[in-house]
mmCIF file of N, CA and C in Angstrom:
data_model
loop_
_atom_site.group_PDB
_atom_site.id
_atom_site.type_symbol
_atom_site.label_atom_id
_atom_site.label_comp_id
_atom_site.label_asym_id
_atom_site.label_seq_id
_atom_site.Cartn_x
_atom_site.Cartn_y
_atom_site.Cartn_z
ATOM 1 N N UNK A 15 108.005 119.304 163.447
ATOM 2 C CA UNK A 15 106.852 119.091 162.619
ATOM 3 C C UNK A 15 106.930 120.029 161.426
ATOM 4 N N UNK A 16 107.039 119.928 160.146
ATOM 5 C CA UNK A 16 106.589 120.232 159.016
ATOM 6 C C UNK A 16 105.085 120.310 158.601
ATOM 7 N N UNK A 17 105.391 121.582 158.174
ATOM 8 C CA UNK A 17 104.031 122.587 158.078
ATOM 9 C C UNK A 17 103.912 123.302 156.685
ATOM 10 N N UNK A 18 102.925 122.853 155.784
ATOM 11 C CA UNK A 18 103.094 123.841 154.824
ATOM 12 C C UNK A 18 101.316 124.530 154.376
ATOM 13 N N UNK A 19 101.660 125.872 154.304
ATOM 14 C CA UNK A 19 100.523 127.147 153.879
ATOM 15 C C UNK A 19 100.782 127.182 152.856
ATOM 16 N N UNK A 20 99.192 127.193 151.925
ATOM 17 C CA UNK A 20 99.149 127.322 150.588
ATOM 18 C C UNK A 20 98.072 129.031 150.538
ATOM 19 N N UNK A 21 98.303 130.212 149.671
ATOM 20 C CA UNK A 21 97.163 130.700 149.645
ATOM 21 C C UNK A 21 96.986 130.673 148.008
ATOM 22 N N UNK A 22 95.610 131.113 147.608
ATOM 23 C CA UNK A 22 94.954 131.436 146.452
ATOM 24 C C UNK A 22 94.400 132.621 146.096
ATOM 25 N N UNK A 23 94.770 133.875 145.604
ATOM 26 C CA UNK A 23 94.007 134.393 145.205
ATOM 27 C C UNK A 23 93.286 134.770 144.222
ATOM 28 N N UNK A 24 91.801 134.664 144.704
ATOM 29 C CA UNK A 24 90.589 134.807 143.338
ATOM 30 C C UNK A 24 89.710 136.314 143.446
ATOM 31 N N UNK A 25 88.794 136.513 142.865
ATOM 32 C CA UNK A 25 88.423 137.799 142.805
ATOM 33 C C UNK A 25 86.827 137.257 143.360
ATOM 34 N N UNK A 26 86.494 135.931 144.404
ATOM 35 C CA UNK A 26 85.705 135.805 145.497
ATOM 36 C C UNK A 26 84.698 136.185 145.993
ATOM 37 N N UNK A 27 83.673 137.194 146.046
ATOM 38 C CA UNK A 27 83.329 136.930 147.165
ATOM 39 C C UNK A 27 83.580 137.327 148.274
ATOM 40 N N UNK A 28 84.032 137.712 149.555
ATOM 41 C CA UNK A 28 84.844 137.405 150.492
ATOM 42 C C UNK A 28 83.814 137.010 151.871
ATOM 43 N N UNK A 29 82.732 137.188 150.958
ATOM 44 C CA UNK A 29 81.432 136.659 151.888
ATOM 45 C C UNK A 29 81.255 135.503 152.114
ATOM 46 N N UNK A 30 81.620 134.899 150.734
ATOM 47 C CA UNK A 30 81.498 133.119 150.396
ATOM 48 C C UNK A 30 82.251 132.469 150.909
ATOM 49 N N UNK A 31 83.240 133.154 151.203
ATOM 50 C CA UNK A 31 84.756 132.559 151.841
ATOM 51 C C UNK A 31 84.468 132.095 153.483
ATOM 52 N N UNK A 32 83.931 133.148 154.064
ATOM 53 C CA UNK A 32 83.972 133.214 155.665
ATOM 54 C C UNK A 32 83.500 132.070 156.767
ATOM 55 N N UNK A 33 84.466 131.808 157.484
ATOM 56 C CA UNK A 33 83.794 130.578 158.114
ATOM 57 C C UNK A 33 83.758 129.143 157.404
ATOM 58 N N UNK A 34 84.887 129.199 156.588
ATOM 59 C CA UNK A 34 85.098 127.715 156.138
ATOM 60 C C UNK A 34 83.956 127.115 155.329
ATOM 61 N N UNK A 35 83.019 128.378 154.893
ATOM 62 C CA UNK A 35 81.925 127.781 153.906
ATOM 63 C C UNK A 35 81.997 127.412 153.087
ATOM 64 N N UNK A 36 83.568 127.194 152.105
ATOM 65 C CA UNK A 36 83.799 126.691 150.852
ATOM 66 C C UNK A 36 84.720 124.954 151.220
ATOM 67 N N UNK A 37 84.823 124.965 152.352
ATOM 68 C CA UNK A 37 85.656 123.576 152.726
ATOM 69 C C UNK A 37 84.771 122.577 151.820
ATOM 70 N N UNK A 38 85.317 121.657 151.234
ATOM 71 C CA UNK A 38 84.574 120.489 150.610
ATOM 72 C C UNK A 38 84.886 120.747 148.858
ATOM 73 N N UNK A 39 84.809 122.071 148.705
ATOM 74 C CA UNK A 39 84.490 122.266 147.401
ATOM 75 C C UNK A 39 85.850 122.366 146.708
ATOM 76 N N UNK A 40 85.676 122.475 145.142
ATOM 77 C CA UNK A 40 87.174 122.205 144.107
ATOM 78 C C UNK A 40 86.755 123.422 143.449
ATOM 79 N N UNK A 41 88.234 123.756 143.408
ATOM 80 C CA UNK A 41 88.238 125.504 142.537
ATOM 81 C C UNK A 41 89.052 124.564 141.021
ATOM 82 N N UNK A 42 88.576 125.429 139.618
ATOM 83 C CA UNK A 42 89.674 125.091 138.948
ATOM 84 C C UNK A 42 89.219 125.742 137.450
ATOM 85 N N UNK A 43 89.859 125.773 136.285
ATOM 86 C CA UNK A 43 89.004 126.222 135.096
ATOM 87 C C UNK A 43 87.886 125.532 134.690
ATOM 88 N N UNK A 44 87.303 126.350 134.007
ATOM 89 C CA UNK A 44 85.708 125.509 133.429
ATOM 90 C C UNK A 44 86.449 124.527 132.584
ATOM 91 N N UNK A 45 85.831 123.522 132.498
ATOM 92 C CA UNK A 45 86.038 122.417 131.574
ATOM 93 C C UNK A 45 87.212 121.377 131.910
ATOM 94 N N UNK A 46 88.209 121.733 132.741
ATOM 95 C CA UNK A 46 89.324 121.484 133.533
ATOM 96 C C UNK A 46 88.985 120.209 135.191
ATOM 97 N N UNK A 47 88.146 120.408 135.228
ATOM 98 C CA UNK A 47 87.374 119.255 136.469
ATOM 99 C C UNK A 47 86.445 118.461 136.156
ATOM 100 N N UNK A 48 86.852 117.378 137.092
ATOM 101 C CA UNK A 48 85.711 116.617 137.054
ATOM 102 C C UNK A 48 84.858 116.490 137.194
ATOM 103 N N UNK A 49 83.888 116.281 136.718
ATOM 104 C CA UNK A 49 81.874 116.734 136.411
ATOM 105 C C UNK A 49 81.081 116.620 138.325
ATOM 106 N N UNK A 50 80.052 117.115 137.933
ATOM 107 C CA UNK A 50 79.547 116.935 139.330
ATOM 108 C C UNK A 50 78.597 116.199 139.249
ATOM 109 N N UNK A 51 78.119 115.184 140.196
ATOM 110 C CA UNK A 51 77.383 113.862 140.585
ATOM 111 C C UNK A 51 76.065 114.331 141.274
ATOM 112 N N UNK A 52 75.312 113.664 141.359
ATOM 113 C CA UNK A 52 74.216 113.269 142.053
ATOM 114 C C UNK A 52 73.710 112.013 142.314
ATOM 115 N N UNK A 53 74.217 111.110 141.979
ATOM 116 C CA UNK A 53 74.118 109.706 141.866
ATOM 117 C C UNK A 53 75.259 109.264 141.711
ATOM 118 N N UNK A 54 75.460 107.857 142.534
ATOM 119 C CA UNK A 54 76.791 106.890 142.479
ATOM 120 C C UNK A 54 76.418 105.724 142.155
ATOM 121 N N UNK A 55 77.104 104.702 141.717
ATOM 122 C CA UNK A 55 77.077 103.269 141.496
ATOM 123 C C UNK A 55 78.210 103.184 142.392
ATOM 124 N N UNK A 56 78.624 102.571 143.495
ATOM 125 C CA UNK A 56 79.440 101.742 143.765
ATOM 126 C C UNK A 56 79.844 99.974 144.536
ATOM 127 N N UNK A 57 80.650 99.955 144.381
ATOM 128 C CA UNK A 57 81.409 98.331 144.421
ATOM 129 C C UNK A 57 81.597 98.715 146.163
ATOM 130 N N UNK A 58 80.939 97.918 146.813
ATOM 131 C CA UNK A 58 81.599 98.426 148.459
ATOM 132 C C UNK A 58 81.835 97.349 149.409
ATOM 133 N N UNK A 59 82.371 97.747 150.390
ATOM 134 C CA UNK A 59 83.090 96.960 151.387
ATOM 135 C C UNK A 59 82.710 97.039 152.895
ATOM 136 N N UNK A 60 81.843 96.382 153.728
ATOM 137 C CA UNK A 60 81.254 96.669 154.737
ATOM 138 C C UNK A 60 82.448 96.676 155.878
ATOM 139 N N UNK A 61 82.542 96.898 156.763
ATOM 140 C CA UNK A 61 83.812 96.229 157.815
ATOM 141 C C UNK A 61 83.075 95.630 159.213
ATOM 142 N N UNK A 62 83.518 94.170 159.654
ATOM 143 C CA UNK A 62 82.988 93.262 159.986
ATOM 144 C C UNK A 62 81.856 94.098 161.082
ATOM 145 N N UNK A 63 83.208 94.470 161.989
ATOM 146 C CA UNK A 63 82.350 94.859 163.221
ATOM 147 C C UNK A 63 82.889 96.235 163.411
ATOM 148 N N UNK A 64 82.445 97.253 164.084
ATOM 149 C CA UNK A 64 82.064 98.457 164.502
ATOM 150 C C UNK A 64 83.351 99.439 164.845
ATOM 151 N N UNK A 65 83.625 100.268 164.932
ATOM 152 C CA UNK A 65 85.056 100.774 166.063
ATOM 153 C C UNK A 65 84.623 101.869 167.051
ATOM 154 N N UNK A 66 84.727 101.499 168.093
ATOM 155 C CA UNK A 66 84.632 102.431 169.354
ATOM 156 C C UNK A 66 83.330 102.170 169.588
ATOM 157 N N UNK A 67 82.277 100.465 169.196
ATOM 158 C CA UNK A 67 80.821 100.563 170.033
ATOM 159 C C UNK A 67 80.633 99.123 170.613
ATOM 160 N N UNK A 68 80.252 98.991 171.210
ATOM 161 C CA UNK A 68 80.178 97.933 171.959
ATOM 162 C C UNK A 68 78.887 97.495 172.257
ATOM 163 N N UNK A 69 78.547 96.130 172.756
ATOM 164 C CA UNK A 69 77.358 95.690 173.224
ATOM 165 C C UNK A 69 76.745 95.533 173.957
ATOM 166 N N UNK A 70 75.461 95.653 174.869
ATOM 167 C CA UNK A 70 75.577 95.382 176.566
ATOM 168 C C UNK A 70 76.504 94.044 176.853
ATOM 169 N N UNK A 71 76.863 92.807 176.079
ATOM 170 C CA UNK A 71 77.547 91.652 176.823
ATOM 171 C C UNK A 71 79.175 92.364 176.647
ATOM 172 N N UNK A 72 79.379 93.389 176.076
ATOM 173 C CA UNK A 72 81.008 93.821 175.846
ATOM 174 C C UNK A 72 81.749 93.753 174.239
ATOM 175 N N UNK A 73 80.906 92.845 173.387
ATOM 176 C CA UNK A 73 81.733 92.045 172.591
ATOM 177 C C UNK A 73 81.267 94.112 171.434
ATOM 178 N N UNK A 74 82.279 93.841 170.811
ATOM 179 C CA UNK A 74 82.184 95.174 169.533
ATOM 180 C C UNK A 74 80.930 94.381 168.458
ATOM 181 N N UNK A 75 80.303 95.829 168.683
ATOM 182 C CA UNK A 75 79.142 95.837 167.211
ATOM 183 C C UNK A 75 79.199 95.299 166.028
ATOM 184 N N UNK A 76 78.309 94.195 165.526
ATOM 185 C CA UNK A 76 78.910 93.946 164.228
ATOM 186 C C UNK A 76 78.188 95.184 163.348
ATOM 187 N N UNK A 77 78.703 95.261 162.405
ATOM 188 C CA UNK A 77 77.947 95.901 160.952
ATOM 189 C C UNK A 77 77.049 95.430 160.223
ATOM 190 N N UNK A 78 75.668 96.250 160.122
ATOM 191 C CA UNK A 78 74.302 95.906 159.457
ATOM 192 C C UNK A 78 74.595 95.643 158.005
ATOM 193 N N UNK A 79 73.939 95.076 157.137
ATOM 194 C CA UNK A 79 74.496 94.927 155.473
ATOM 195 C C UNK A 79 73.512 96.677 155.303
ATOM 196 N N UNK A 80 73.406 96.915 154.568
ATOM 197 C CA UNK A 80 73.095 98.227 153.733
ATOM 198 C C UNK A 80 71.270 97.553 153.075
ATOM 199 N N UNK A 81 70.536 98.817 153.715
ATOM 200 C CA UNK A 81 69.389 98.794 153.138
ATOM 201 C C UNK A 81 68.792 99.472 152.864
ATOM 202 N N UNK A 82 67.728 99.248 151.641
ATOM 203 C CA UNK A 82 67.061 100.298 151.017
ATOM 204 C C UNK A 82 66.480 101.221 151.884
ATOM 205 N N UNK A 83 66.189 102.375 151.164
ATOM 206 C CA UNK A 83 66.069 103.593 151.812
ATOM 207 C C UNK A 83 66.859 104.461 152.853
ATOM 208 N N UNK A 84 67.824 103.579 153.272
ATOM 209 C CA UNK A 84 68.855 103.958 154.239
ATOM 210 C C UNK A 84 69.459 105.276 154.061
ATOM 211 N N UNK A 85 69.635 106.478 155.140
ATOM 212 C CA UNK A 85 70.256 107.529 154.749
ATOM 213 C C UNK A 85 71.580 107.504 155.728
ATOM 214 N N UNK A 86 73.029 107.473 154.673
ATOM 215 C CA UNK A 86 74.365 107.392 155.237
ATOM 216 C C UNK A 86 75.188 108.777 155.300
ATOM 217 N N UNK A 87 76.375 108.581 155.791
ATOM 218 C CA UNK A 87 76.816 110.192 155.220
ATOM 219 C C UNK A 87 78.360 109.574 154.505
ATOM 220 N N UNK A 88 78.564 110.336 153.411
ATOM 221 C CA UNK A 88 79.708 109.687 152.254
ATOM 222 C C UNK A 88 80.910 110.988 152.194
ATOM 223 N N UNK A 89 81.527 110.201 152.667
ATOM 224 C CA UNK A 89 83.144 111.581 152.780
ATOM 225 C C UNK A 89 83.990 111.147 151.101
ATOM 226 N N UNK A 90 83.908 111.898 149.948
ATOM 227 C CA UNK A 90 84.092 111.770 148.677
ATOM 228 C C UNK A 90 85.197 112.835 148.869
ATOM 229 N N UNK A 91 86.632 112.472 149.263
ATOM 230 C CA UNK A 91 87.458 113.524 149.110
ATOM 231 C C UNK A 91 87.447 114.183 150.394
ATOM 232 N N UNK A 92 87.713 115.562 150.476
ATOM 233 C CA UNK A 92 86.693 116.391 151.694
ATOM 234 C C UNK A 92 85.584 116.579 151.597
ATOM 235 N N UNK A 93 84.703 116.385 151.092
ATOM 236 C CA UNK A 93 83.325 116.498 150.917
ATOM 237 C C UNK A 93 82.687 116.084 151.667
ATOM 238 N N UNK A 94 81.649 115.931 152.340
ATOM 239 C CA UNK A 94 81.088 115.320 153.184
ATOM 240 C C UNK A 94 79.616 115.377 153.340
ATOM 241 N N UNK A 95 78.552 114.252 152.834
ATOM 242 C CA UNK A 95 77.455 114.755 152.350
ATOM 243 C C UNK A 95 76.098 113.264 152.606
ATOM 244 N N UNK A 96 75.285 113.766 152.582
ATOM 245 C CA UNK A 96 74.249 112.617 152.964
ATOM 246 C C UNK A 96 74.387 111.610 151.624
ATOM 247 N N UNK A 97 73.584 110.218 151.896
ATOM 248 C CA UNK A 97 73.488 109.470 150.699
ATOM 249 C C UNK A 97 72.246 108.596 150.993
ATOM 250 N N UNK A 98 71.240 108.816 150.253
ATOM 251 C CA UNK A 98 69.860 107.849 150.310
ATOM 252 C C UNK A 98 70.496 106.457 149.523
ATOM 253 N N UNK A 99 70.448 105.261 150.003
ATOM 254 C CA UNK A 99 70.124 104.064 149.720
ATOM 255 C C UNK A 99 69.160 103.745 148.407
ATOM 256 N N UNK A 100 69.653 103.275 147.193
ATOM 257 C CA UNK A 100 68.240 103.260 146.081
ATOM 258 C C UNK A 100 67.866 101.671 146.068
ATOM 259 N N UNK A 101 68.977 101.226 145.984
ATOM 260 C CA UNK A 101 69.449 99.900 145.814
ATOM 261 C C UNK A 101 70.351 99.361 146.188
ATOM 262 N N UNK A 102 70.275 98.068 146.348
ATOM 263 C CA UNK A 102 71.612 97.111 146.915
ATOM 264 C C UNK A 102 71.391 95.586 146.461
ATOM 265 N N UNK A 103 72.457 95.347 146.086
ATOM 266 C CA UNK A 103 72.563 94.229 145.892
ATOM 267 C C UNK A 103 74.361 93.470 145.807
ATOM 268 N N UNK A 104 74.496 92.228 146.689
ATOM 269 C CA UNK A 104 75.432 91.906 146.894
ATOM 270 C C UNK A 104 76.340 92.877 147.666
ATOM 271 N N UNK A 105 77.334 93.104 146.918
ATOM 272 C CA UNK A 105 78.608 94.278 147.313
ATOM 273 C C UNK A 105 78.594 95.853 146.143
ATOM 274 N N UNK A 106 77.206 95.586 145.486
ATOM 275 C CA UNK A 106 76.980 97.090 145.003
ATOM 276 C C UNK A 106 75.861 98.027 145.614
ATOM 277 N N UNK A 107 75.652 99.220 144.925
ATOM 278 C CA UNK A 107 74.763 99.628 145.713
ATOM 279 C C UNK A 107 74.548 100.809 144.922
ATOM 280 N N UNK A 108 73.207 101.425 144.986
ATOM 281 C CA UNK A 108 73.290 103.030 144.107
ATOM 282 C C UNK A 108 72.699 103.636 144.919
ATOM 283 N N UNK A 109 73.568 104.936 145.050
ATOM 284 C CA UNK A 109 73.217 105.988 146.474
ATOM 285 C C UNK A 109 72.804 107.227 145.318
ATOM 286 N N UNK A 110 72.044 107.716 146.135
ATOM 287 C CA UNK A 110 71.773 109.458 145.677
ATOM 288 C C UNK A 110 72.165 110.300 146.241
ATOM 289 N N UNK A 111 72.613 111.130 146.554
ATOM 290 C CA UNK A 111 73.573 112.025 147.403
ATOM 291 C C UNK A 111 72.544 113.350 147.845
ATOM 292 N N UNK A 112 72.261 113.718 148.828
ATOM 293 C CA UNK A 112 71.707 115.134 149.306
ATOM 294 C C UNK A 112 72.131 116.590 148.795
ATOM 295 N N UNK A 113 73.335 116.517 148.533
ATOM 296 C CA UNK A 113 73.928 117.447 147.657
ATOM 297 C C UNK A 113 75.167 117.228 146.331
ATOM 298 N N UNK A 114 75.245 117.694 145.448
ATOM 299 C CA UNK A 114 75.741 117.290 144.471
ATOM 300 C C UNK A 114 77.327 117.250 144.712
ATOM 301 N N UNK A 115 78.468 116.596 144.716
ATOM 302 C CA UNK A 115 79.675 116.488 144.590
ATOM 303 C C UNK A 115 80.533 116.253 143.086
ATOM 304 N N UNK A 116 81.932 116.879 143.681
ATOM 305 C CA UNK A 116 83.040 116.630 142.286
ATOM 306 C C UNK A 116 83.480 115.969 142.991
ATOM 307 N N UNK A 117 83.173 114.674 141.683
ATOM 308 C CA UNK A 117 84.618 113.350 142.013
ATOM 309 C C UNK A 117 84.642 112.621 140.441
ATOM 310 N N UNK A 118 84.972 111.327 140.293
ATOM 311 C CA UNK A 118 84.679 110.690 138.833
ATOM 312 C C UNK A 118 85.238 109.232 139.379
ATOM 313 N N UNK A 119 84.633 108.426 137.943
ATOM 314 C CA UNK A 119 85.013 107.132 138.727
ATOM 315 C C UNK A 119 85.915 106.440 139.068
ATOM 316 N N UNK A 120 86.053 105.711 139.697
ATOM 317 C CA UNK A 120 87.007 105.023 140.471
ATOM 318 C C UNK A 120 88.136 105.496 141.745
ATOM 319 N N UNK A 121 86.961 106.668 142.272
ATOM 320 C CA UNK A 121 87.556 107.499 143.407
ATOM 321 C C UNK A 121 86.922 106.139 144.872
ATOM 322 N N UNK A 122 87.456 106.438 145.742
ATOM 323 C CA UNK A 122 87.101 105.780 146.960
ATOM 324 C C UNK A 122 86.537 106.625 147.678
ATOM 325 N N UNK A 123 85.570 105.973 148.355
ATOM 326 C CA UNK A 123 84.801 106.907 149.243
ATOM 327 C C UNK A 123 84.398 106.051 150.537
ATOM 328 N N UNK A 124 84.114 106.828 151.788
ATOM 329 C CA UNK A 124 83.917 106.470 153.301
ATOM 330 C C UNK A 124 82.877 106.281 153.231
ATOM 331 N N UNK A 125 82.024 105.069 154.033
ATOM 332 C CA UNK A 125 80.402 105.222 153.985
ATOM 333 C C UNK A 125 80.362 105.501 155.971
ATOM 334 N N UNK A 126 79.425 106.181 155.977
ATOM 335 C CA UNK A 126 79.334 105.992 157.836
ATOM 336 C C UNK A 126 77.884 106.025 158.023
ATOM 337 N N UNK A 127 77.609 105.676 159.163
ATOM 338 C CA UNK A 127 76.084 105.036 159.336
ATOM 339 C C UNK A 127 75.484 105.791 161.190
ATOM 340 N N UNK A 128 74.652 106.739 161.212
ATOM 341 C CA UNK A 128 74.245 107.172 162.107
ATOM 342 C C UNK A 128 74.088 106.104 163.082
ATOM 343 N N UNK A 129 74.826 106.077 164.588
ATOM 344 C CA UNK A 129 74.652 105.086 165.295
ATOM 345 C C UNK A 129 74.702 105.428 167.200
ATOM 346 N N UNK A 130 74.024 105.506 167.637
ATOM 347 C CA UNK A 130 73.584 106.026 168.558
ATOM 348 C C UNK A 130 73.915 107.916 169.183
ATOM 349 N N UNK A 131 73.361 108.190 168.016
ATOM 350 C CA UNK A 131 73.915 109.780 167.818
ATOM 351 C C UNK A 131 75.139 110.385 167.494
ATOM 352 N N UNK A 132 75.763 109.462 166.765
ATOM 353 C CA UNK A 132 77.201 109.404 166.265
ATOM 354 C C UNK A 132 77.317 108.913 165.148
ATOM 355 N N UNK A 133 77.855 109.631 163.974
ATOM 356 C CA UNK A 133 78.383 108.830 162.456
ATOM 357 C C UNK A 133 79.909 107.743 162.944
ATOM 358 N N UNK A 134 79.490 106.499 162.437
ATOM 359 C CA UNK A 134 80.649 105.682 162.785
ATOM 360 C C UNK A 134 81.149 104.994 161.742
ATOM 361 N N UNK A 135 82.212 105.102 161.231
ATOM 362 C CA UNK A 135 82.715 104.469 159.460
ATOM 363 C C UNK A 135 82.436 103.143 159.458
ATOM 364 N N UNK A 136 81.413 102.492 158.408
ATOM 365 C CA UNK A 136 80.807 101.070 158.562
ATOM 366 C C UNK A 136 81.849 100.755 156.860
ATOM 367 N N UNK A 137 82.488 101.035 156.402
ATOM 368 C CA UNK A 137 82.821 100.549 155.352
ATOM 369 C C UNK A 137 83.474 101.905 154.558
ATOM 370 N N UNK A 138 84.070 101.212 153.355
ATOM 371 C CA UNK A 138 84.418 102.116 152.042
ATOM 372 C C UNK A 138 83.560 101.376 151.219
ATOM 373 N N UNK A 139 84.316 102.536 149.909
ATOM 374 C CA UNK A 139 83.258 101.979 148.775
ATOM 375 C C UNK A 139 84.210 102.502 147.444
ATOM 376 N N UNK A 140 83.751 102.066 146.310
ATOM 377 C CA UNK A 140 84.700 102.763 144.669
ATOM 378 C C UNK A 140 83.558 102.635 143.814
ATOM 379 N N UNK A 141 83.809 103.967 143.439
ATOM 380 C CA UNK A 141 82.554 104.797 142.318
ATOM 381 C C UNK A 141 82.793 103.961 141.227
ATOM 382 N N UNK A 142 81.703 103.078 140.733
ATOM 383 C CA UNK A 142 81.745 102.871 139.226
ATOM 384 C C UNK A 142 81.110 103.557 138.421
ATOM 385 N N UNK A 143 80.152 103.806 138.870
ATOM 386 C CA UNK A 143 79.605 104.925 137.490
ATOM 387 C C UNK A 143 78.476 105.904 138.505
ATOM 388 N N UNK A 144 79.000 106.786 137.415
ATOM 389 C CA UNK A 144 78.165 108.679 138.515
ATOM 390 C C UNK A 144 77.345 108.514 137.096
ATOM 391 N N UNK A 145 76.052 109.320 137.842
ATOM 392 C CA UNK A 145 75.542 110.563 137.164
ATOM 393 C C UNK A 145 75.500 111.803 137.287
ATOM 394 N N UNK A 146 75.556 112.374 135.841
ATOM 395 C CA UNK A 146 76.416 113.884 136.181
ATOM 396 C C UNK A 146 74.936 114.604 136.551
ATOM 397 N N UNK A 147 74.918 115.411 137.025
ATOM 398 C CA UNK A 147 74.510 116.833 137.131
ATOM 399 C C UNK A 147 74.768 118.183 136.759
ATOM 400 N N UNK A 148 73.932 118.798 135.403
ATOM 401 C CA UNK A 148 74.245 119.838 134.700
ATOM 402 C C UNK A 148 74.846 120.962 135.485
ATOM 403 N N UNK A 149 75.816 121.632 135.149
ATOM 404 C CA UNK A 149 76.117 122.972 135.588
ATOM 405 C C UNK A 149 75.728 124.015 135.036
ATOM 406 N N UNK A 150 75.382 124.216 136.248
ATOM 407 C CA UNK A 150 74.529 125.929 136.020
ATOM 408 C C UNK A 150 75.639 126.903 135.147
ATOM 409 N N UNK A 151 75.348 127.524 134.205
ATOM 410 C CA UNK A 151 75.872 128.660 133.402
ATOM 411 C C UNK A 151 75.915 129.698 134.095
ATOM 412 N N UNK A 152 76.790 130.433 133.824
ATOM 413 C CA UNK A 152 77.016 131.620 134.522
ATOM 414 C C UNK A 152 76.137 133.046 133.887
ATOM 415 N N UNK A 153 75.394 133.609 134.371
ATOM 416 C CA UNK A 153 74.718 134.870 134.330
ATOM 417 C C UNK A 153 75.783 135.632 133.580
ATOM 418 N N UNK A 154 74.709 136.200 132.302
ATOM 419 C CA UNK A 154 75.430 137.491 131.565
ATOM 420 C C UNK A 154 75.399 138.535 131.985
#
């Protein structure tokens, strides 16, 4: 098995670091990344029926269509983050996200759907259009 360790060093924090509290997030120069979101437009793809749930007669779960107000959880990269339902229509849909993410459009993203105390992947999806969310300036 092939194995490869990357490290980084930044001048951190080492508080911020601990316990995998930065997993999800993108390091990089200002102006150099892609903006951060709070809102998605995307084009999505339900998948028929369920994986790993079943029915009392045996047969696998189908998949609900997507409805308003619905709260999902959206894996954007490593990221991994809630998404309120605003709208839907057809195979689009505009989510609001619980916390703000870096991505830009035409990234793919996981949708999963709380289902008997378990997130279970009900579909993907592709960002057509974000709204950004200002970044905070850095303290003089």
């Amino acid at each position: 098995m092939l194995t490869s360790y990357s490290g980084v060093g930044t001048r951190v924090d080492p508080t911020l670091c601990r316990a995998d509290r930065l997993v999800g997030f993108v390091l990089g120069h200002k102006g150099h990344l892609p903006n951060i979101y709070t809102d998605l437009e995307v084009n999505y793809f339900l998948l028929r029926r369920l994986l790993g749930v079943k029915t009392a007669d045996g047969k696998q779960a189908k998949v609900a269509k997507l409805s308003k107000d619905e709260v999902l959880m959206v894996n954007i990269g490593s990221t991994a983050t809630g998404a309120k339902v605003i709208n839907v229509k057809a195979d689009a849909a505009k989510l609001q996200l619980t916390s703000p993410a870096c991505t830009q459009d035409g990234e793919k993203i996981a949708l999963s759907r709380r289902i008997e105390k378990h997130w279970r992947l009900i579909g993907w999806a592709t960002i057509v259009r974000s709204g950004a969310h200002p970044i905070m300036e850095e303290a003089h």
